[in-house]
mmCIF file of C-alpha atoms in Angstrom:
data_model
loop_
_atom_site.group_PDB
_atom_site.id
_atom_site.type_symbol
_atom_site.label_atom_id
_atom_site.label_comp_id
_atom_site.label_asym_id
_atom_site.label_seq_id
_atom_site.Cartn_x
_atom_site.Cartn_y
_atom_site.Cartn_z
ATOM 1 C CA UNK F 1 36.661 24.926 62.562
ATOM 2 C CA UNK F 2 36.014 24.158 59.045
ATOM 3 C CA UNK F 3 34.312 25.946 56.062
ATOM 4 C CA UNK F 4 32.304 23.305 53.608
ATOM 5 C CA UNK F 5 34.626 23.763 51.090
ATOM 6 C CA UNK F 6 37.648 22.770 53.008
ATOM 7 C CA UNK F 7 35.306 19.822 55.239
ATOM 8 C CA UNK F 8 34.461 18.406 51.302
ATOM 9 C CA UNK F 9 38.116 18.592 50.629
ATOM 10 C CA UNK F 10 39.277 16.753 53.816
ATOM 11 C CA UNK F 11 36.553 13.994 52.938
ATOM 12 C CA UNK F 12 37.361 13.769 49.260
ATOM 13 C CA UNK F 13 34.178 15.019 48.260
ATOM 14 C CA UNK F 14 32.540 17.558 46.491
ATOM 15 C CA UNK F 15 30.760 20.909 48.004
ATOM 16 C CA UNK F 16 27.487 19.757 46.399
ATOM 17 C CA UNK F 17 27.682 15.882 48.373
ATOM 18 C CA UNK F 18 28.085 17.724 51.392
ATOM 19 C CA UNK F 19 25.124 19.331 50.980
ATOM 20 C CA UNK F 20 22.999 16.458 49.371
ATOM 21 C CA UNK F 21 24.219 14.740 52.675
ATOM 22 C CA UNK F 22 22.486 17.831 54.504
ATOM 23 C CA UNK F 23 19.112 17.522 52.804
ATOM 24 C CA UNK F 24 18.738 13.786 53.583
ATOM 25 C CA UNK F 25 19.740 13.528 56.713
ATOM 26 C CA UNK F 26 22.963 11.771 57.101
ATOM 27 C CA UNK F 27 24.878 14.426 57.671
ATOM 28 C CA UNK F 28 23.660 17.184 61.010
ATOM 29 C CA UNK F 29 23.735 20.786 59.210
ATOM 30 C CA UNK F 30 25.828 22.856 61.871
ATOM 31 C CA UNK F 31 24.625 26.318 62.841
ATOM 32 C CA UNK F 32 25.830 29.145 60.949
ATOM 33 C CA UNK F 33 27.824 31.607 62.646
ATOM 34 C CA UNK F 34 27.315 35.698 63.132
ATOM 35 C CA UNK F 35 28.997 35.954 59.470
ATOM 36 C CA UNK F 36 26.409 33.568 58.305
ATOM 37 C CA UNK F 37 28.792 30.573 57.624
ATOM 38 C CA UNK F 38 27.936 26.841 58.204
ATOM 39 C CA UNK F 39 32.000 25.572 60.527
ATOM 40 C CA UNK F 40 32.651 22.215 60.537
ATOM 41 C CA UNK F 41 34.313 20.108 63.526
ATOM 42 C CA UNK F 42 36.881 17.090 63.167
ATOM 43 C CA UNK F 43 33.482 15.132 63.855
ATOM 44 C CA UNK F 44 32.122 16.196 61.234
ATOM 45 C CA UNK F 45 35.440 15.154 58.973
ATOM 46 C CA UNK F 46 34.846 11.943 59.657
ATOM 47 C CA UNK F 47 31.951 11.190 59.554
ATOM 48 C CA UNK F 48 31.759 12.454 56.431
ATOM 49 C CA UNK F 49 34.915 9.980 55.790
ATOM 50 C CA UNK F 50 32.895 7.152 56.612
ATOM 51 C CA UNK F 51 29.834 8.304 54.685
ATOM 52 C CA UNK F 52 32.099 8.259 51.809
ATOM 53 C CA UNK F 53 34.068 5.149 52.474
ATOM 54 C CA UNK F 54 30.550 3.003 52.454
ATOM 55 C CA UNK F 55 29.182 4.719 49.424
ATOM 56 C CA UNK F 56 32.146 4.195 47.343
ATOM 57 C CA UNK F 57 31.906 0.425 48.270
ATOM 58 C CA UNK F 58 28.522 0.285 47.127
ATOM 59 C CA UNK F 59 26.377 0.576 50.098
ATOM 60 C CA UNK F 60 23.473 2.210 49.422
ATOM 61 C CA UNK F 61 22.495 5.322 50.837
ATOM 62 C CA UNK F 62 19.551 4.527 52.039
ATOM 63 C CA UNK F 63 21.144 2.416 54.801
ATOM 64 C CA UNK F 64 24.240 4.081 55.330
ATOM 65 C CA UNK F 65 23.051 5.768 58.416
ATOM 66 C CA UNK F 66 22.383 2.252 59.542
ATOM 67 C CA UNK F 67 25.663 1.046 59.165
ATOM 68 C CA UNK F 68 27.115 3.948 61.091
ATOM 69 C CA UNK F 69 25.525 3.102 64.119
ATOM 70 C CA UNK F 70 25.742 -0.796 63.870
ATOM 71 C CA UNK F 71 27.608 -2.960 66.627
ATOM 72 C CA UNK F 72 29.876 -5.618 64.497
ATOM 73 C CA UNK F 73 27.156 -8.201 64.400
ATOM 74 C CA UNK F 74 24.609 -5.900 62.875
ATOM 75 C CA UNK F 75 27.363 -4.313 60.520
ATOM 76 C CA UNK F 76 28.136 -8.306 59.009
ATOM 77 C CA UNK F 77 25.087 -8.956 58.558
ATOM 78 C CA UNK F 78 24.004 -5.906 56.899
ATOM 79 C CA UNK F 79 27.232 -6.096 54.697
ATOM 80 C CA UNK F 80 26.389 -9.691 53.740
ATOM 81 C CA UNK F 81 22.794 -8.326 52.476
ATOM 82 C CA UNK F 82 24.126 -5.539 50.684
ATOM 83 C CA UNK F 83 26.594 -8.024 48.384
ATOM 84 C CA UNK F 84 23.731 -9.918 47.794
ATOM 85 C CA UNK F 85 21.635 -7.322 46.393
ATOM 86 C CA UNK F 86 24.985 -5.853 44.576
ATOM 87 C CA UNK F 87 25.634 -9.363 43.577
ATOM 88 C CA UNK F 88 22.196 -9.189 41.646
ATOM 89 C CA UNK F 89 22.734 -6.292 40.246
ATOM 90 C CA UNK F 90 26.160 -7.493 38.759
ATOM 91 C CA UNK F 91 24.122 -10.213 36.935
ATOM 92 C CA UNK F 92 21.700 -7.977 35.865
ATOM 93 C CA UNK F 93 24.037 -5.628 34.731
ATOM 94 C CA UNK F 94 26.000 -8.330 33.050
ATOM 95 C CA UNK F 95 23.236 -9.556 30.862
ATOM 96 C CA UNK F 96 22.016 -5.702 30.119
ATOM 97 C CA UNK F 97 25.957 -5.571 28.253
ATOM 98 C CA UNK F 98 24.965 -8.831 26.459
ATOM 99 C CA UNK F 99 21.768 -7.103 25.265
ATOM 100 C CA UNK F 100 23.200 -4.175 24.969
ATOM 101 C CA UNK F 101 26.223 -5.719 22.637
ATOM 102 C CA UNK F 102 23.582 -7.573 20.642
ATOM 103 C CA UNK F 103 22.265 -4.304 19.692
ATOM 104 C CA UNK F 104 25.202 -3.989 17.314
ATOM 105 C CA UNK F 105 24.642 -6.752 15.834
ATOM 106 C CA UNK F 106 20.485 -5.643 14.680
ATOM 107 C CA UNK F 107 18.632 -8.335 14.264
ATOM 108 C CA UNK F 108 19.750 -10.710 16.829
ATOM 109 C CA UNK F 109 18.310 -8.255 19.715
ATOM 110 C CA UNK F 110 14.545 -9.602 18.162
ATOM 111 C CA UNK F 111 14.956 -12.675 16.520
ATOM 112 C CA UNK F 112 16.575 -16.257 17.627
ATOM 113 C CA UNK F 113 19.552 -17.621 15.728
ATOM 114 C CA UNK F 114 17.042 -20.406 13.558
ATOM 115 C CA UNK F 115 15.327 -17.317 11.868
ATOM 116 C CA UNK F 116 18.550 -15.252 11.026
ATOM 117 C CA UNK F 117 20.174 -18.523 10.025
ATOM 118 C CA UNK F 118 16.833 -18.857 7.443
ATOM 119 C CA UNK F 119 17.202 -14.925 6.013
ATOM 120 C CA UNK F 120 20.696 -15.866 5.240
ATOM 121 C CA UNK F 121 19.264 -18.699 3.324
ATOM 122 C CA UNK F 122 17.097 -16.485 1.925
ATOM 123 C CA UNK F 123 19.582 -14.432 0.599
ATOM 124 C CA UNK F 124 22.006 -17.234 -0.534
ATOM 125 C CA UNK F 125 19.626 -18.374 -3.209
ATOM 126 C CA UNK F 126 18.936 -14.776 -4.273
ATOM 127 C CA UNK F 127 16.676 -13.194 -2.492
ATOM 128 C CA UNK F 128 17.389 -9.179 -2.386
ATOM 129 C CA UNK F 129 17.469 -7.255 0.427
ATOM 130 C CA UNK F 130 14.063 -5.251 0.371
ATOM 131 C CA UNK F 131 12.173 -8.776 0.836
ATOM 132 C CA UNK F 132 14.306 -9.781 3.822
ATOM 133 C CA UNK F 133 13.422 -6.723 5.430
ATOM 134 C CA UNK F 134 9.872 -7.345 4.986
ATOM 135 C CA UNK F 135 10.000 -11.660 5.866
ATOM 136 C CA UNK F 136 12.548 -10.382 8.915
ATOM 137 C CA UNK F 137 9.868 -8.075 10.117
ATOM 138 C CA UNK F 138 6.997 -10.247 10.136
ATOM 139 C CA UNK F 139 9.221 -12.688 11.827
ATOM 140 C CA UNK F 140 9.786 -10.223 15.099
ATOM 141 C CA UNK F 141 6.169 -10.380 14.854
ATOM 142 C CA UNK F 142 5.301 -13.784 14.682
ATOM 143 C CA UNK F 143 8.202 -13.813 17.403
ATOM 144 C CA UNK F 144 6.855 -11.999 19.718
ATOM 145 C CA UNK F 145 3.464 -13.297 19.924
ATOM 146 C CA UNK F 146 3.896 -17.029 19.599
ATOM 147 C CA UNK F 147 8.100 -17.910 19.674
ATOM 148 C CA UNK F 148 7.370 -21.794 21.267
ATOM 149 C CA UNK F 149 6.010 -21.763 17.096
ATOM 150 C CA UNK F 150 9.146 -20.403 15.479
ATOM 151 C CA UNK F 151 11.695 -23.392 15.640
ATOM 152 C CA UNK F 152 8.596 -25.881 14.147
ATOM 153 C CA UNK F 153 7.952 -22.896 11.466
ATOM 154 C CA UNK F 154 11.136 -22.390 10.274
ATOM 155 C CA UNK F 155 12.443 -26.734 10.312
ATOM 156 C CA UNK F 156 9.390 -26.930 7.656
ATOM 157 C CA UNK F 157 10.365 -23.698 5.655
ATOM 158 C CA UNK F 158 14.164 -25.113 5.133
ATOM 159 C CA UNK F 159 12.027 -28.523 4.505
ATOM 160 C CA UNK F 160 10.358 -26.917 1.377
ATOM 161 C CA UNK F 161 13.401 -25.413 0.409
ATOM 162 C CA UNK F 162 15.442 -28.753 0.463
ATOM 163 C CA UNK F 163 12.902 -30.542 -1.399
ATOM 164 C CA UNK F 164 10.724 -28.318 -3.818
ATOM 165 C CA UNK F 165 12.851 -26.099 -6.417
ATOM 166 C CA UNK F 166 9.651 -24.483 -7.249
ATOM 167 C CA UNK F 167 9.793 -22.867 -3.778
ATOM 168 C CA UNK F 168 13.187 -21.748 -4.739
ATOM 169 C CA UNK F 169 11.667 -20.404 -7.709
ATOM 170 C CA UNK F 170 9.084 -18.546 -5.886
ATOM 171 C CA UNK F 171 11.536 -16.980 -3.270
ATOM 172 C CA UNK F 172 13.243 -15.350 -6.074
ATOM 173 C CA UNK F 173 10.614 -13.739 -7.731
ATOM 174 C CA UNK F 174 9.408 -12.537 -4.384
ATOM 175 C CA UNK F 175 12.734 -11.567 -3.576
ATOM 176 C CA UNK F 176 13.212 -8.999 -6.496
ATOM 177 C CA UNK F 177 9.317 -8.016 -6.500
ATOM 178 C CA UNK F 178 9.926 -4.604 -4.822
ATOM 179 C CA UNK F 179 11.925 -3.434 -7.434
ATOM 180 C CA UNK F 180 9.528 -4.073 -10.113
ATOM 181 C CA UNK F 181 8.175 -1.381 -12.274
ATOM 182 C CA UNK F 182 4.147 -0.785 -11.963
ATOM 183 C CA UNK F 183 3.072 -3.223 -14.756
ATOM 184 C CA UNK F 184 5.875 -5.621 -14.695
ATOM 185 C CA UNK F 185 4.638 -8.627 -16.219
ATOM 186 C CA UNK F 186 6.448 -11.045 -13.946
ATOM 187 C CA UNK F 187 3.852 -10.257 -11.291
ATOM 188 C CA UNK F 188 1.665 -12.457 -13.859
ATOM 189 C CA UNK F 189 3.983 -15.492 -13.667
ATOM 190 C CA UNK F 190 4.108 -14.673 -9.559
ATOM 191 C CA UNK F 191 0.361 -14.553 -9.119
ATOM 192 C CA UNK F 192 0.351 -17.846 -11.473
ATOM 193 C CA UNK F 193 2.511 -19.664 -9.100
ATOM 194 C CA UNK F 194 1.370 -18.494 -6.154
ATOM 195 C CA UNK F 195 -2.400 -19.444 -7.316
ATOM 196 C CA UNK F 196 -0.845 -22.944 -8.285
ATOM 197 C CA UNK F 197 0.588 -23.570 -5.000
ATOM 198 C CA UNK F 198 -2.630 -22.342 -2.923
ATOM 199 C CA UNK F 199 -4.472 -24.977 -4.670
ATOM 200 C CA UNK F 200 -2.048 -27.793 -4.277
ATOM 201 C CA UNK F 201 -2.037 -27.323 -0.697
ATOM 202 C CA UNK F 202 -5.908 -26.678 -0.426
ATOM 203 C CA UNK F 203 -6.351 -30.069 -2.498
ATOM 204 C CA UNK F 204 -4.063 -31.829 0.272
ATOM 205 C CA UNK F 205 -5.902 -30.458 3.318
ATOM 206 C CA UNK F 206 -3.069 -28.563 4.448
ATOM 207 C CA UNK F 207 -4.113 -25.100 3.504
ATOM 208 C CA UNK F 208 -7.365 -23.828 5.631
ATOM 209 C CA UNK F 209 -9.697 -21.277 4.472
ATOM 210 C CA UNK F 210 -11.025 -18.961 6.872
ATOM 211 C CA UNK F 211 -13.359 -15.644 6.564
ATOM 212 C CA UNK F 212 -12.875 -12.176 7.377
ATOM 213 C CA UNK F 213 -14.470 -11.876 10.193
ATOM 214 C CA UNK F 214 -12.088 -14.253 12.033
ATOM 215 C CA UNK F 215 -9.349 -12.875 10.548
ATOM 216 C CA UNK F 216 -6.759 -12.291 13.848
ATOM 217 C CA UNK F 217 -5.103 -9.083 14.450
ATOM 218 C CA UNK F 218 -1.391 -10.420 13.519
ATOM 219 C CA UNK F 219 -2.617 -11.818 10.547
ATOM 220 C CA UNK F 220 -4.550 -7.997 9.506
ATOM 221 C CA UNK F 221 -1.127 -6.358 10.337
ATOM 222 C CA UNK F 222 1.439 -8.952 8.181
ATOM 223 C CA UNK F 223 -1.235 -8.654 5.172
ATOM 224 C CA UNK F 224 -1.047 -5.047 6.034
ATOM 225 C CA UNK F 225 2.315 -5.017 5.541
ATOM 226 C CA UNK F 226 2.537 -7.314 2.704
ATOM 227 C CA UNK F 227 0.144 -4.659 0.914
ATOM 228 C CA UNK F 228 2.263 -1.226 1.460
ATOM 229 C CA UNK F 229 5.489 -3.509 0.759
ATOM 230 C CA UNK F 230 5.644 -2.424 -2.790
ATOM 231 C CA UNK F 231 3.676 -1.175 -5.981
ATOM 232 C CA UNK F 232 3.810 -4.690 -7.428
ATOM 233 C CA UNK F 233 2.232 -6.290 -4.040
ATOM 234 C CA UNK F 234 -1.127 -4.520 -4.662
ATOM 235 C CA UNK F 235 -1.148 -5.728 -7.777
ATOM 236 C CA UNK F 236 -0.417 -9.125 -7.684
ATOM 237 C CA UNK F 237 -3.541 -9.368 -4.749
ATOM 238 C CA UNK F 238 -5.753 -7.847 -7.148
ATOM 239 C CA UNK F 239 -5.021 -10.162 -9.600
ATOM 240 C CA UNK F 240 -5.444 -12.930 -6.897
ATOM 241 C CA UNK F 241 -8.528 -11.094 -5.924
ATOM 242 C CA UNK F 242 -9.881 -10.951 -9.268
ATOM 243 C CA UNK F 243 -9.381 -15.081 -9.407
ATOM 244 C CA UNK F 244 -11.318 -15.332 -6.291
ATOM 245 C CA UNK F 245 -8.601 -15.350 -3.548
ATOM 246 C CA UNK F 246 -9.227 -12.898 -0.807
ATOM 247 C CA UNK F 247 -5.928 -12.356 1.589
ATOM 248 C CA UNK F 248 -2.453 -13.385 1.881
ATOM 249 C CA UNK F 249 -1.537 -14.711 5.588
ATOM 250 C CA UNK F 250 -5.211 -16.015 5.847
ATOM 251 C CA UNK F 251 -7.539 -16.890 3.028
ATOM 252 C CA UNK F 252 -11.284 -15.857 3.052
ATOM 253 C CA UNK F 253 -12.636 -17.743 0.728
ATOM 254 C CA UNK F 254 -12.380 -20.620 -1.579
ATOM 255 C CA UNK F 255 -12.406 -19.370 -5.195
ATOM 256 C CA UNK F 256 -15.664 -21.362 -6.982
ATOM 257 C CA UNK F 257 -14.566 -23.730 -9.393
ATOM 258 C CA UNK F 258 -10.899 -22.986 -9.001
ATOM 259 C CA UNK F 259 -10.018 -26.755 -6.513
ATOM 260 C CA UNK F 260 -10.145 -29.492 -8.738
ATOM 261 C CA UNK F 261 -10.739 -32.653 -6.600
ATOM 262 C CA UNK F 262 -7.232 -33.853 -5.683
ATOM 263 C CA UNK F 263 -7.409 -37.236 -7.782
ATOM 264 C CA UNK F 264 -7.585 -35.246 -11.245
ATOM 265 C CA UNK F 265 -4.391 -34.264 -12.152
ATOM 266 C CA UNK F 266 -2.421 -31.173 -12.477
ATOM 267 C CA UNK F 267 -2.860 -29.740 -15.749
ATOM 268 C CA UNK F 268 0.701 -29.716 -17.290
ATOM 269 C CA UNK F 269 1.824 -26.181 -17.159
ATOM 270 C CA UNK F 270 1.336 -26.174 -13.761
ATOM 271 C CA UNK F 271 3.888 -26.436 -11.223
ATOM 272 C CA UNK F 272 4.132 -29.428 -8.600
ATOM 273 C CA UNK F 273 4.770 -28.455 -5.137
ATOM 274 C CA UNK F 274 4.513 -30.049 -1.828
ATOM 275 C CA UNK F 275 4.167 -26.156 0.114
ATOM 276 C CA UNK F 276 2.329 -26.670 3.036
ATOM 277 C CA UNK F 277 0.744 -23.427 3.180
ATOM 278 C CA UNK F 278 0.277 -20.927 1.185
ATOM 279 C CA UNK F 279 3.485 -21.125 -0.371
ATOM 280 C CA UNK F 280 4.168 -17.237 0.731
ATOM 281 C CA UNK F 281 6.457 -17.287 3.357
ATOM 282 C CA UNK F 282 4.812 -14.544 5.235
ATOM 283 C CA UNK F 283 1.766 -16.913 6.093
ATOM 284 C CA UNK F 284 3.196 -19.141 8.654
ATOM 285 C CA UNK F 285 2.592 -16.316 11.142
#
């Protein structure tokens, strides 16, 4: 007769299993003795073996005590549904490691290939770190909400960036706005072209203006976020504001006498664009 210390020994296991095996069932609890001691008999050995043998493979516990009892066709075909559910739970496994390695890698857990191939754009032709942060961002957004959109989006933002230096122009400035001073004077320049190219693509059609009241959530949160961004970001929409554009992802209104029809021509100083939008590249969300 065996102690539980020496019957967890003989099995390989621990003094704890034995007793987990106890509490749910698939191993009998002997009677303790006069001393008060739980002995264990060679039956008990192994079955204990054979508890342990099955778990180790993978069989769950839940159907171990199944498997004890099972003739040989019962046992096959309960072993061939078991590697079938472990089988599943390799692939899942598998493709938890492949999120799971991602993870090192930041942004790629969030965002397809097409966007992080456009941030590194972004930052090839200058544009600092602090912006990408806030474009990447609103991209996980726009990402999660409508992602059949993003390959479409981002074919026409490396579009405007092929063919329009001005857009160029007006990455950069955005792309060094959060380290402006309060007061910088470039966010003149910035609201100047960013007021240009709202018109341009307001004159083509391209640009729609909506109100606030249909303003969608997404949209709220990105100008949200466009706002807090930076010092120089609530000032260059209160200049816009004070010119008669409300918003940044959506526009509320049309500013009164500020759309020329589109057959006059561009006064001189300003810059010719073909932007689609509003020439901000958080408002394709």
């Amino acid at each position: 007769m065996l102690s539980i210390g020496q019957l967890a020994s003989y099995a390989g296991v621990t003094v704890r299993t034995v007793r987990h095996y106890h509490q749910i069932g698939l191993l009998p609890e002997p009677e303790r003795d006069h001393s008060g001691y739980r002995s264990y008999d060679t039956a008990a050995v192994v079955r204990l073996i054979r508890i342990r043998v099955l778990a180790d493979a993978g069989v769950p516990l839940a159907r171990v005590q199944e498997l004890l009892v099972a003739d040989s066709e019962e046992f096959a075909r309960a072993v061939g549904e078991i590697d079938k559910a472990l089988n599943a739970d390799i692939r899942r496994l598998q493709a938890s490691r492949k999120r799971i390695a991602k993870l090192a890698a930041g942004d790629h857990l969030a965002l397809p290939q097409v966007v992080l191939d456009y941030l590194d754009r972004l930052r090839g032709v200058g544009v600092g770190e602090a912006y990408i942060e806030l474009e990447r961002d609103a991209w996980i957004m726009l990402a999660a909400q409508d992602p059949l959109s993003i390959d479409a989006v981002i074919a026409e933002k490396n579009r405007h960036l092929d063919e329009d230096p001005d857009m160029t122009r007006l990455y950069r400035l955005l792309g060094s706005a959060p380290e402006w001073p309060p007061g910088d004077p470039r966010v003149v320049e910035l609201a100047d072209l960013v007021e240009h190219l709202r018109i341009r693509a307001v004159q083509s059609g391209e640009l729609e203006i909506g109100n606030a009241d249909q303003t969608e959530p997404l949209t709220a949160l990105l100008d949200a976020a466009m706002t807090e961004s930076a010092p120089v970001a609530r000032e260059l929409l209160a200049i816009l504001e004070q010119r008669g554009w409300r918003g940044w992802n959506r526009l509320e209104r049309i500013p009164e006498g500020r759309i020329p029809p589109i057959a006059e021509s561009s006064p001189p100083d300003l810059i010719s664009t073909t932007n689609h939008e509003s020439a901000t590249p958080l408002e394709e969300a």
